[in-house]
Short mmCIF file of C-alpha atoms in Angstrom, two decimals:
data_model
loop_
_atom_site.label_atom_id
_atom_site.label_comp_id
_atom_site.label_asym_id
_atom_site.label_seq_id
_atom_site.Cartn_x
_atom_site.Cartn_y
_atom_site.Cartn_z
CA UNK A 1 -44.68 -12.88 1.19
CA UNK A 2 -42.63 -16.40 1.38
CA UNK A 3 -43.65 -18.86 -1.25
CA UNK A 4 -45.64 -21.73 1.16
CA UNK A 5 -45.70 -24.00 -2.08
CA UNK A 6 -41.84 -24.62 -1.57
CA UNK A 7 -39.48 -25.59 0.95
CA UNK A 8 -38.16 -22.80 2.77
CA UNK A 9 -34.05 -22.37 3.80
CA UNK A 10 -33.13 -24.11 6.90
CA UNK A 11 -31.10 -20.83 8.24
CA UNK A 12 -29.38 -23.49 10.58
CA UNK A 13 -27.73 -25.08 7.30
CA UNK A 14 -26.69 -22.23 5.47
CA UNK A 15 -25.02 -21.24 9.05
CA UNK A 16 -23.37 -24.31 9.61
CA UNK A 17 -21.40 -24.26 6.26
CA UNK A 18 -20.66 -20.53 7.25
CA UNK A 19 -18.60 -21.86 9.94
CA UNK A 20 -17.20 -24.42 7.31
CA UNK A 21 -16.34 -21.78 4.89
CA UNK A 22 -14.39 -19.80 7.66
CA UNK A 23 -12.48 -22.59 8.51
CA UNK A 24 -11.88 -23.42 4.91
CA UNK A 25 -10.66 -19.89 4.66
CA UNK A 26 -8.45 -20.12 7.32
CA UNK A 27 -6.82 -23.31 6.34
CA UNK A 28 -5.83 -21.19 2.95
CA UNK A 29 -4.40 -17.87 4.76
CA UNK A 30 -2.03 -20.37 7.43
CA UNK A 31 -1.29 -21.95 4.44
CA UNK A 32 -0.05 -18.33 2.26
CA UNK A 33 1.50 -17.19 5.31
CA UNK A 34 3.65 -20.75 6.08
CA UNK A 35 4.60 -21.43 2.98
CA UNK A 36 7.52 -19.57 2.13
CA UNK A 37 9.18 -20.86 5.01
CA UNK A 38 7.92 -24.51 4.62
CA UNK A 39 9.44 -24.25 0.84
CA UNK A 40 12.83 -23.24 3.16
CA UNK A 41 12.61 -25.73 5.38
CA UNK A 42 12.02 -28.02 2.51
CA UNK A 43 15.15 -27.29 0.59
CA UNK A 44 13.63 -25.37 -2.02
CA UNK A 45 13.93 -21.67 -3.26
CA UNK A 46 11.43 -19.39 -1.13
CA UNK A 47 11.45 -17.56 -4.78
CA UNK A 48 9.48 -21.08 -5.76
CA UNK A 49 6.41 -19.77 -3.36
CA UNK A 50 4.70 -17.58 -5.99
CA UNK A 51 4.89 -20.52 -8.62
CA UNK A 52 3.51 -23.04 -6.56
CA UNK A 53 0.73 -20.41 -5.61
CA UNK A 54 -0.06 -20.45 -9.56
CA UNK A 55 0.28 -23.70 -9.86
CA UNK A 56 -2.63 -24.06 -6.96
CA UNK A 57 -4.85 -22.35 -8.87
CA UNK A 58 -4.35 -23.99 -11.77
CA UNK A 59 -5.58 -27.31 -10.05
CA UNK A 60 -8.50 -25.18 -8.56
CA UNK A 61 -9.50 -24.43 -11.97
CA UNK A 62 -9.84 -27.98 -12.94
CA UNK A 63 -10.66 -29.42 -9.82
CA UNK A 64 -13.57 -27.14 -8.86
CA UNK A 65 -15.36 -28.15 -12.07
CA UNK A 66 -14.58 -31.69 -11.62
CA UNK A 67 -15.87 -32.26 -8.13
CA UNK A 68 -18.71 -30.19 -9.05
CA UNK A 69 -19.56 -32.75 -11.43
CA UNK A 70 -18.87 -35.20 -8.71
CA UNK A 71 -21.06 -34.02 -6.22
CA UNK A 72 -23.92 -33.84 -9.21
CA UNK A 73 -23.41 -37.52 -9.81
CA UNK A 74 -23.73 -38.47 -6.13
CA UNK A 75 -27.03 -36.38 -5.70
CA UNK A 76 -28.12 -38.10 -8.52
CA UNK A 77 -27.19 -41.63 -7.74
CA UNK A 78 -26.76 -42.19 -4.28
CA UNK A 79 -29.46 -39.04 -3.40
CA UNK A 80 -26.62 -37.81 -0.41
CA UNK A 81 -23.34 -36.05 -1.42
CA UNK A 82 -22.33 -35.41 1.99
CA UNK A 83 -19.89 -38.60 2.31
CA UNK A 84 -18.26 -37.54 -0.98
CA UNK A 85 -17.64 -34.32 0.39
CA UNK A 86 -16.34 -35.55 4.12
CA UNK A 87 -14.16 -38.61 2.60
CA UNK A 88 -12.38 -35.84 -0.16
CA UNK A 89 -12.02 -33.61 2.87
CA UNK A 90 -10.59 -36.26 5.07
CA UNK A 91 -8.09 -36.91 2.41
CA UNK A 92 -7.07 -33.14 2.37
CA UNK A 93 -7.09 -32.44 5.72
CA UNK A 94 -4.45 -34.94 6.11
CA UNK A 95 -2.01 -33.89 3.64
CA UNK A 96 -2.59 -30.31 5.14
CA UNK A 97 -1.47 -31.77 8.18
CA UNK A 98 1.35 -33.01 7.04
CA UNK A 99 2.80 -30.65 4.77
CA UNK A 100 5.07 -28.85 7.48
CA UNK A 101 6.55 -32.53 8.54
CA UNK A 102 7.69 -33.12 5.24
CA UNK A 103 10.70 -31.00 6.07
CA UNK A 104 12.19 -33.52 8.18
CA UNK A 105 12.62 -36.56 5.67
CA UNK A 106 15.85 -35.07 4.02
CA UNK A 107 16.18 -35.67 0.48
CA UNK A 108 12.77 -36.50 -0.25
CA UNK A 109 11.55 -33.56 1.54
CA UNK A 110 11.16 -31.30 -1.43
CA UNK A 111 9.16 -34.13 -3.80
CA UNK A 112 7.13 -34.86 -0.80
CA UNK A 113 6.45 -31.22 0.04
CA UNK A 114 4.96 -30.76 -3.58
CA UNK A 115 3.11 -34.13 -3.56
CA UNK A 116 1.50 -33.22 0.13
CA UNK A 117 0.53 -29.54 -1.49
CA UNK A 118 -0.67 -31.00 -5.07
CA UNK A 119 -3.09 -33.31 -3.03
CA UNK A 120 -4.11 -30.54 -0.70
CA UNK A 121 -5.03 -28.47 -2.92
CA UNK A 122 -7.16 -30.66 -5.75
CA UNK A 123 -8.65 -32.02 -2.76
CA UNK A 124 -10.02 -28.97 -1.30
CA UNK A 125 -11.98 -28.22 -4.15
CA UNK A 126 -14.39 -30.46 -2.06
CA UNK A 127 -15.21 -27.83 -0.07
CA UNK A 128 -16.17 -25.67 -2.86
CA UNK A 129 -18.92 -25.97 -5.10
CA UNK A 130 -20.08 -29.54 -3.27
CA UNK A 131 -21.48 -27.56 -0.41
CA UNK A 132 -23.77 -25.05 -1.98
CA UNK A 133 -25.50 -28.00 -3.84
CA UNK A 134 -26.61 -30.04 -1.10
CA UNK A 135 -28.00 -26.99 0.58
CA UNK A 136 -29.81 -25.74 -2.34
CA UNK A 137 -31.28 -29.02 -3.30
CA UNK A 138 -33.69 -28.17 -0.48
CA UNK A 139 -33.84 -24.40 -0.73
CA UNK A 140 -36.88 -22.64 -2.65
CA UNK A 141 -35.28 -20.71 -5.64
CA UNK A 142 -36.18 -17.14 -3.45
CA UNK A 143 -34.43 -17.75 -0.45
CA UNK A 144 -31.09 -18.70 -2.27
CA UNK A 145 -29.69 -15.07 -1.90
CA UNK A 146 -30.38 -15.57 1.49
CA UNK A 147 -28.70 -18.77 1.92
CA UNK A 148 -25.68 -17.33 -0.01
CA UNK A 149 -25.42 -13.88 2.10
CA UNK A 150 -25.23 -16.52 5.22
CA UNK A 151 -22.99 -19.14 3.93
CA UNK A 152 -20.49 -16.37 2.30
CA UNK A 153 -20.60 -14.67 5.75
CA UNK A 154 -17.92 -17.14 7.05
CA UNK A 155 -15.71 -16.38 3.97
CA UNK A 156 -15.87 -12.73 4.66
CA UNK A 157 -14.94 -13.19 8.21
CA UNK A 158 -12.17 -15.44 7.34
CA UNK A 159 -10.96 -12.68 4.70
CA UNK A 160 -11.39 -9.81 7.28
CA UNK A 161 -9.56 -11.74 9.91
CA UNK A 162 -6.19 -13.16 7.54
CA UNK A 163 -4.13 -9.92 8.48
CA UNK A 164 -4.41 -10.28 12.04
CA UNK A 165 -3.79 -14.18 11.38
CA UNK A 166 -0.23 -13.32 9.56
CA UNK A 167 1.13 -10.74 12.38
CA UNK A 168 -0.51 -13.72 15.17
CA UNK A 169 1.34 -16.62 13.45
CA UNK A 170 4.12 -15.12 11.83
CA UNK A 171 6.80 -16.35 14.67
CA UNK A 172 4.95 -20.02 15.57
CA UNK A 173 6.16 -23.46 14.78
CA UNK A 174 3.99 -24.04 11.37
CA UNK A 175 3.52 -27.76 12.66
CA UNK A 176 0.77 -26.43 15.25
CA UNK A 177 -1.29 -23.74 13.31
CA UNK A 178 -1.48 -26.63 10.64
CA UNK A 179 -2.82 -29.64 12.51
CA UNK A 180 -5.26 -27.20 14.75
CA UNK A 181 -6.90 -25.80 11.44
CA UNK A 182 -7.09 -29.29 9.81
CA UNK A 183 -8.64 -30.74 12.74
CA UNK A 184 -11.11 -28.23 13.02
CA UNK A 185 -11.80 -28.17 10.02
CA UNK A 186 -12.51 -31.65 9.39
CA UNK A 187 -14.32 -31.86 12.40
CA UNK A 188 -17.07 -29.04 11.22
CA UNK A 189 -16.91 -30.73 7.82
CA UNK A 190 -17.86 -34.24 9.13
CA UNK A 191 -20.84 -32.40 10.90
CA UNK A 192 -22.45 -31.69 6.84
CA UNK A 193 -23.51 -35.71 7.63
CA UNK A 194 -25.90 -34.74 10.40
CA UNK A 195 -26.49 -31.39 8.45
CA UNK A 196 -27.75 -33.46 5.17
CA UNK A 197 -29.82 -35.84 7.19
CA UNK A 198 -31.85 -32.96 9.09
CA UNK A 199 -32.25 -31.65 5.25
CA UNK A 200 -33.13 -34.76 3.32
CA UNK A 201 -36.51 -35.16 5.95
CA UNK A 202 -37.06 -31.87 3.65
CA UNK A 203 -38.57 -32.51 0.10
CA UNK A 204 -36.11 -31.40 -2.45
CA UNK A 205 -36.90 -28.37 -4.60
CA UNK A 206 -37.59 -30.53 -8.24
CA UNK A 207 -36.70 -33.63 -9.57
CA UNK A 208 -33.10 -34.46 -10.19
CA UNK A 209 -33.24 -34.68 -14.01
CA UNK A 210 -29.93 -33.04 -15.38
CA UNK A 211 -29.97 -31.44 -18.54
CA UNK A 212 -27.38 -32.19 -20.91
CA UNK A 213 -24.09 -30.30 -20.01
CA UNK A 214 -24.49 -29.18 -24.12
CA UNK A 215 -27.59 -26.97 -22.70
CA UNK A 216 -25.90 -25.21 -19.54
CA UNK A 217 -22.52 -24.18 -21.01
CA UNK A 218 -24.05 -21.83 -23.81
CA UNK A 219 -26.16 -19.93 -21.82
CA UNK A 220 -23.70 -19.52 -18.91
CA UNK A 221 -20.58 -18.42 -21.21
CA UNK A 222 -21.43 -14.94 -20.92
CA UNK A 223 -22.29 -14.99 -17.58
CA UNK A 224 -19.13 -16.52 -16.70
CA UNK A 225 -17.44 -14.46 -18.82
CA UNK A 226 -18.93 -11.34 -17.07
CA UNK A 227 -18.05 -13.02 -13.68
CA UNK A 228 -14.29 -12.99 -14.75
CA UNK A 229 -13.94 -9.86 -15.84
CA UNK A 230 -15.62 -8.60 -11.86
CA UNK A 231 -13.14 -10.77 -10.33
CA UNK A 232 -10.64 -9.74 -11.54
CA UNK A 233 -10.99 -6.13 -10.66
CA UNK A 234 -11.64 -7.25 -7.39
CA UNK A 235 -8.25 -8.94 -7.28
CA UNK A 236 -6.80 -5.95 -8.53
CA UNK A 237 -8.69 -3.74 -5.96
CA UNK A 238 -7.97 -6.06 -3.00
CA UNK A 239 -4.62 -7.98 -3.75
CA UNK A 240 -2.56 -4.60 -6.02
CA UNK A 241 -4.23 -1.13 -5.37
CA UNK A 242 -5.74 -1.12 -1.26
CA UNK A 243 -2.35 -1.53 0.56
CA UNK A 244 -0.42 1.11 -1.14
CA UNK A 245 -3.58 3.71 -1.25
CA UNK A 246 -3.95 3.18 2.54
CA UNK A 247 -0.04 3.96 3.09
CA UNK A 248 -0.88 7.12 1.52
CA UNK A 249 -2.22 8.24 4.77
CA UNK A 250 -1.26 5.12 6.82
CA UNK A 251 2.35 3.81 8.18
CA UNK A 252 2.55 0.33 7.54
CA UNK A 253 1.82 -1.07 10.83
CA UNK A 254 -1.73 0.24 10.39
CA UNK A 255 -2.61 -1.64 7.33
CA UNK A 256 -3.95 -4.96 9.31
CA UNK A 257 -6.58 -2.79 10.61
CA UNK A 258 -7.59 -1.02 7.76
CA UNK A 259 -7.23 -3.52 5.02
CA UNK A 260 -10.66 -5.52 6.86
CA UNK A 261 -12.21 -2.59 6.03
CA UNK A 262 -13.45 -3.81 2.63
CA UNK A 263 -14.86 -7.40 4.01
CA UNK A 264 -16.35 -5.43 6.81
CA UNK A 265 -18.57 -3.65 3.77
CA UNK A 266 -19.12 -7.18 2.24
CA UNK A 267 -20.43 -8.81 4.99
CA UNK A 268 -22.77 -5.81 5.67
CA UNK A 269 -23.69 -5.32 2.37
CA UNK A 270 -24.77 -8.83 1.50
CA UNK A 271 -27.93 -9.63 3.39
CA UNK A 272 -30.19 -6.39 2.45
CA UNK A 273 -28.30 -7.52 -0.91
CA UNK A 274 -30.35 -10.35 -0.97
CA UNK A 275 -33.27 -8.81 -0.36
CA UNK A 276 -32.98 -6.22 -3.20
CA UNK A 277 -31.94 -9.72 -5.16
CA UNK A 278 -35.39 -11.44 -4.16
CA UNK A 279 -37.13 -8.43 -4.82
CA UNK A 280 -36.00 -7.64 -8.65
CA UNK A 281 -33.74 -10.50 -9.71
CA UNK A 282 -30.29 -10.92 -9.05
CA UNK A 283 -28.95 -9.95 -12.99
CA UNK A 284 -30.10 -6.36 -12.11
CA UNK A 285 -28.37 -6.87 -8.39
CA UNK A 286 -24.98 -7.81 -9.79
CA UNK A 287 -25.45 -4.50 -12.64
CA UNK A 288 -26.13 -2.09 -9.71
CA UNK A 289 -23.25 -3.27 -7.48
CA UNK A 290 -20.90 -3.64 -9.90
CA UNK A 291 -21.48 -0.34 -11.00
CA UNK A 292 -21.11 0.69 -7.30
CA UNK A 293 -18.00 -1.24 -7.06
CA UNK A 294 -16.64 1.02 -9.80
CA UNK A 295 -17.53 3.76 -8.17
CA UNK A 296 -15.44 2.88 -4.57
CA UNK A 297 -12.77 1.85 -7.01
CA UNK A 298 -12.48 5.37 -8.62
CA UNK A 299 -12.95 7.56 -5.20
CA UNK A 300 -10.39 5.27 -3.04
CA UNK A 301 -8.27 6.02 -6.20
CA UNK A 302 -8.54 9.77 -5.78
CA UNK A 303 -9.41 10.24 -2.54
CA UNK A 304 -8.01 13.05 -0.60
CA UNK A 305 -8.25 11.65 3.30
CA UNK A 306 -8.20 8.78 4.91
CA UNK A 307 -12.09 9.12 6.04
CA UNK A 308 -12.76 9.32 1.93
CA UNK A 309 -10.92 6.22 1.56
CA UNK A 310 -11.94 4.23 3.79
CA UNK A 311 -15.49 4.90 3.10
CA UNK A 312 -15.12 4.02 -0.76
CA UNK A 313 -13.39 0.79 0.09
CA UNK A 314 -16.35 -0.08 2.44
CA UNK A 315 -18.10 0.85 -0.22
CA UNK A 316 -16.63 -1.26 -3.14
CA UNK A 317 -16.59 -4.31 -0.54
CA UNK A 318 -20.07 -4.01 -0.30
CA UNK A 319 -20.74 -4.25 -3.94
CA UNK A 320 -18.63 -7.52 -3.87
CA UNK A 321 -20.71 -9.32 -1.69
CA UNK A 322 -23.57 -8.28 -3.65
CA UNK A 323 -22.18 -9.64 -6.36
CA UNK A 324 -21.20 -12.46 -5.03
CA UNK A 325 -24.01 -13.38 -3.51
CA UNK A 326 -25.82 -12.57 -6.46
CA UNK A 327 -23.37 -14.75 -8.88
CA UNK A 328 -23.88 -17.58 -6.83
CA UNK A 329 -27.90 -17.58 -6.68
CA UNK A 330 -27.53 -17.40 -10.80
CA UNK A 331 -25.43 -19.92 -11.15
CA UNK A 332 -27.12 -22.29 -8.66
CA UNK A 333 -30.36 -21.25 -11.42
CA UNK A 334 -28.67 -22.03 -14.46
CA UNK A 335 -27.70 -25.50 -12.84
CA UNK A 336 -31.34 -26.02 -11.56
CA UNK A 337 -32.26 -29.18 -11.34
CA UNK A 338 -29.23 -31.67 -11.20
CA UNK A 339 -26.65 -29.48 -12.64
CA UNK A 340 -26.20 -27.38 -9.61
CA UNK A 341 -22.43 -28.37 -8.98
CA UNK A 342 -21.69 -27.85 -12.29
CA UNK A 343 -22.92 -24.35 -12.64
CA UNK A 344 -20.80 -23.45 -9.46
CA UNK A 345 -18.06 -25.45 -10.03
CA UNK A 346 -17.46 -23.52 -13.08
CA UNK A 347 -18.00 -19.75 -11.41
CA UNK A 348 -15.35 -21.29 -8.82
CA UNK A 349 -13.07 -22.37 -12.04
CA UNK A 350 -13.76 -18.66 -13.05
CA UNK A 351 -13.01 -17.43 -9.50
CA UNK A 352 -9.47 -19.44 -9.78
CA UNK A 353 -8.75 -17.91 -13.32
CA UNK A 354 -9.17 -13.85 -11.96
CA UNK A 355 -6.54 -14.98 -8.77
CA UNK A 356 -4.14 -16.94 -11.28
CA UNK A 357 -3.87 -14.14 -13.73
CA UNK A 358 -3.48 -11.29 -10.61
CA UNK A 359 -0.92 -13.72 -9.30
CA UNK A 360 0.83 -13.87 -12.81
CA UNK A 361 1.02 -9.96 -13.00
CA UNK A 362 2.92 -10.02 -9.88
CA UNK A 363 4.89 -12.79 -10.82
CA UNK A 364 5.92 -11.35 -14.13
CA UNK A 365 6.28 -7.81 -11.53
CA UNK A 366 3.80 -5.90 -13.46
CA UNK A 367 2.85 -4.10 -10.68
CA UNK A 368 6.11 -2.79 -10.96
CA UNK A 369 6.27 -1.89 -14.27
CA UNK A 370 5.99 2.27 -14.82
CA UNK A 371 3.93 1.13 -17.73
CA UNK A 372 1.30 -0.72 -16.09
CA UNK A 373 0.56 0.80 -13.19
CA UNK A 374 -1.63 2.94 -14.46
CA UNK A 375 -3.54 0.55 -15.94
CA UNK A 376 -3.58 -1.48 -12.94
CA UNK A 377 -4.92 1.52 -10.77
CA UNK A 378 -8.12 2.07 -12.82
CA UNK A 379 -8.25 -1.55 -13.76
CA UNK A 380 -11.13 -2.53 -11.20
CA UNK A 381 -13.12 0.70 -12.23
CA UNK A 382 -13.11 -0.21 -15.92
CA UNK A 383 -13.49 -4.24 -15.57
CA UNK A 384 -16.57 -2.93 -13.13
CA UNK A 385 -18.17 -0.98 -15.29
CA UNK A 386 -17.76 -3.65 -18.16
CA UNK A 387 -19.15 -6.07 -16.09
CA UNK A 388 -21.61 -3.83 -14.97
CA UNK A 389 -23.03 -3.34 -18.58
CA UNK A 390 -22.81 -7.11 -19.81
CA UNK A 391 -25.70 -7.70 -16.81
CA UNK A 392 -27.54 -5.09 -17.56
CA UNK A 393 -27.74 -6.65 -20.61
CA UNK A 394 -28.66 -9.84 -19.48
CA UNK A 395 -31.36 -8.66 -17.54
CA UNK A 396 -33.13 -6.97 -20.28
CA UNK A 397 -32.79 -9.78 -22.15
CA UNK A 398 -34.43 -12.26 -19.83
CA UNK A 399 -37.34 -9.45 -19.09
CA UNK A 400 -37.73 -10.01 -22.53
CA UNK A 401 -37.61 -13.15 -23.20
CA UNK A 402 -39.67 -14.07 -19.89
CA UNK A 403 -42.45 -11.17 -21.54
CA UNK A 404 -42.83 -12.95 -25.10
CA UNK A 405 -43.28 -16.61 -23.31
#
């Protein structure tokens, strides 16, 4: 049974900025894989490549709040956020663009480098949050798992694809990966005008009246604080723990085939994900998968073959894009109506936080260390589990509160 009273998802949409997302995600891996040599090229250190990578997601952290804001104020006062998001993009795209010419100006070429990646980067943030709110001004509050599972299918596909990317584009002048991905990518971003004007002959779902940002930050902080603690096991999982328990039974040059494995499980995973989440809430969806997730955590840890393991990592993928599909539909709840940007901008922030502190570990080589590796083996299955208790406490507690109103 659909809910006739409210607009349903226009599938096209939440496609469309699937394809966005993939190129978004693409733009990100060319970038990883580039820039040690760009930072060469540039007359800088290629040691300086994991401290610019931190100091990326520090301006994520800030940025994806702040253009979440952004993109609430323009729904608010100009009732279309699309140009905001295609005129930030524009900007990015173009200092993407440029960022491997920057090599040839000579003694400017490292400040410029850093400039042209600073401005990339708190620029992008446009493609973040800003997105998911203009789709789900017009979505019905059940069919957002949906519309996540669809729009985070282009983010999975970009993650499954990135190791084939790096072995493709490992030898190629940076200069023409670069401009072809910024190109394309601002061309399927400057189709979100024509995307918003087929949605706003939709009625939106509610008025636009924002509650005071004093009212959504208390009852997200423990949601948000939950979030962290399941991203970071899955950087731990993905970025620390899959590579070396595949070379267990795997040479090396197998790994780009293998590693896809987990997004493979996400991308599967999602979509009767969203049913289950439409069906009994998605607090209870993000408990069961994270517990899940724990449990392909622990089995790839010990498993004895590479069947076992590749199984349990399809496995623990799946239970991160349940979760992730189910994180988003909350958040884009809590921020229902007119704080919608906000409320993802800050999972996104949260998002930045788990990759800047697994990016710090290896940066400070604690992945290295005899005395944390350990801990950083069972480090998703505990942070799961954690995680996977906190929301089954917060569904309990909104089944009760929602049974005393």
């Amino acid at each position: 049974m659909t809910d006739s009273s409210q607009p349903q998802l226009p599938r096209g949409a939440a496609l469309y900025l699937a394809v966005v997302q993939f190129f978004f995600v693409t733009t990100w891996t060319i970038y990883v894989i580039y820039l040690p040599k760009l930072l060469a090229a540039a007359g800088l250190p290629a040691s300086y490549t994991i401290w610019i990578l931190l100091l990326d997601q520090l301006v994520f952290m800030v940025m994806d709040v702040v253009m979440g804001i952004a993109a609430d104020r323009a729904g608010r006062m100009l009732g279309r956020i699309g140009p905001l998001i295609i005129a930030v993009t524009a900007v990015s795209c173009i200092a993407f663009l440029l960022i491997p010419h920057a090599a040839f100006l000579g003694s400017a070429a490292p400040a410029v480098s850093l400039v042209l990646i600073l401005a990339w980067a708190a620029t992008s943030s446009a493609l973040r949050a800003p997105p998911w709110v203009l789709l789900s001004k017009y979505a019905a509050a059940p069919s957002l798992p949906w519309m996540n599972a669809l729009a985070l299918s282009g983010m999975a596909i970009g993650g499954a694809l990135a190791p084939y990317l790096g072995v493709t584009l490992r030898n190629l002048d940076p200069r023409l990966p670069f401009a072809v991905s910024s190109l394309t990518l601002f061309a399927a971003t400057a189709g979100l005008v024509w995307v918003e004007r087929a949605l706003a002959r939709r009625p939106t779902v509610g008025k636009l009246s924002a509650p005071p940002l004093g009212e959504l930050l208390p009852g997200m902080s423990l949601f948000l604080i939950a979030c962290l603690l399941l991203a970071l096991g899955f950087q731990i999982h993905t970025a620390l723990n899959s590579a070396p328990q595949y070379l267990r039974f795997a040479a090396p040059d197998q790994l780009d085939y293998l590693l896809p494995v987990f997004w493979i499980g996400f991308n599967v995973a999602m979509f009767p994900g969203a049913a289950l989440a439409r069906r009994f809430g998605t607090l209870p969806v993000i408990a069961a998968a994270a517990a899940l997730g724990a449990g392909g955590a622990a089995v790839s840890l010990q498993a004895q073959s590479i069947d076992i393991l590749i199984a349990a990592q399809a496995l623990a993928g799946g239970a991160w894009g349940c979760i992730m599909m189910a994180c988003f539909s909350t958040a884009l709840a809590f921020g229902r109506t007119g704080r919608e940007g906000t409320a993802l901008g800050l999972l996104f922030g949260m998002l930045a936080v788990a990759t800047f502190s697994r990016m710090g570990a290896v940066a400070a080589q604690l992945n290295k260390a005899p005395d944390y590796v350990a801990l950083l083996a069972w480090g998703p299955v505990a942070l799961w589990l954690v995680g996977a208790v906190v929301f089954i406490g917060l569904a309990v507690t909104r089944r009760v509160r929602e049974a005393t109103n």
